[in-house]
Amino acid sequence: MGRILDRYILRQVVASWLGVTSVLLIILLTNQVARVLDRAAEFQYPRGVVLELIGLSAVQNVAVLLPVGLLLGVVLAFGRLYHDSEMAAAFACGVGPSRVYGPMLALTAAVTALLAWLTLVVAPAASARAFELRNEAVRAGQFAALLPGKFRSFGGGGTVVYAEAAAPNGELERVFVKRNRGNRYEIAVARRARHEISPDGSLHTMTLYDGERYEGVPGSAQFRIVRFAENVIPVRLPEAETGPASLESRPTLELLRATSLKERAELHWRIALPVMAVALTLLAVPLSRLRPRQGRYSRVWVAVVIYFIYVSLASAAKVWIERGTLPEALGLWWVHAVVAALAAIVILWPGWIARLRHRDVG
């Protein structure tokens, strides 16, 4: 019977954990996709780069979501088991509360190993690859020529260019250029134009021929109209990201040999995520215990509050290590110790209350 119960509990928890983690990942990816698309539109990323950046973002985020997904998955699964009196039936058959931890420890060991691999190996590599892709895409976009029939934005959307057609000699025909200078707009239309790119790709020059330029503030009647035979419009692009990649991109082995406080704080943060999975699972099992007539979701809000306090303390401790306020040797272990002590209190509390009641009766 024990193995059947273990498999049943494990199946319920895994299903809830995967469902919660998937929903959280979709919500987070929705925000990430919007940011990637906004950056892609600004720097003219190729389509393949956009898809790869979204995938790398998912890899980086899943490591952060696994602990909270496991916490909520355990609370939801056991909440249903307690609410439907399945746990009461198991206890009536002689199954002790400690028996429940068997399948949970097996699941926690697997999730902790997966998290350690993701946070220590995969996530830094994904962050480095994303940094490299963004730089390559920006460089490629700087040297891309204007294509007729498509709008092209430069400088974060401050300048927009459109050409209806292109002549055999490479000149653009029936060109539209919009520039934003603070609250003033400059709109130029020309019969033809020539597009030139500097050797380093940072300066694009549009030379317009036979056209008109409209200057003014939207909503105001004061506009100036200038007719020109030739008008040169230089557009300087923002520089690509240069210098070393962020700390999130540094390999873990490199952080192990590092001496600066920021690098050591990043190392402690990476180690903290797998430890969080263990501490939260130990806390989630007794936390999900329901009293009669309690709703199956009544402990979810408590789990969410505990998780946010846990992550906030860990984030604050990381900043304190970076600033030298907290000894680096102490790391984030004191935060895990606080949560582990809370889990011990929640686990032992029913036994203490029972012994006190028996003592009062005696």
C-alpha angles and dihedrals in degrees: 000000000000094000092046091052092046092052092046094051091044092051092050094048095045092050092050092044094051092045094050093044092049093051092048091047092051091050093049094044091053089063092042092050090053090052093047092048092048090052091044091054091049097049099028097243116192116250094248091054091053093053092047092049090052090051092049090049090054091052091051094047100045091069090058093046099048097076095048090042090053092048094051092040092056093045093048095045096048090040088061092045092051093042092052091046092241092127090048089054091049092050090048088056091058100268109145124218090247089061090069091065093065098079090034092057091050091050092044092052091053094046092046091052090048092048092049090053092047098046099038100038117007103040096051090048091049091049091050091048092050090051090051093047093051092052092047091048093050092050092047092048092051092060096041114116124229114267120211116245094027132094114236123196126202134190097019094313096310090121125036123187130190129178122188096205144352128232122227090254091060098257118135120236130214096006129192122197126182122187127185117210107177107293092344125090128206117197120183130184123188139176092231140000143186122224119207130179125204118238092257092046093235097109125055117187122201114195110193124198130200102359150112133253125208118200128184151092118288111249092024126105092217106098129150122215118200125185115205141181092205131011125178117207116187117199118192115200124218114260120257120250109283136181128045121338120257123277089258088066096052116107114250093236088058091052090051089062094042123108105190117104094235092055093046090049090053090051092051090049092054091050091047096064097065090043089052090060091057096045094045093049092051088051097042097059098060091032091061093058108120132203119228114290093013117136118254091240097046094106098045094088090051090053091049092050092048091049094051091048089048094050093042091053091047092049091048091049090052090054091047090054091050091052094044093243092120123045109257091222089062091054117164094317093104089060091054089047091055092052091044090052090050090050090050091052092049091048096047098036097087091051092050092050091049093051091048091052093050090048091052091049092049 
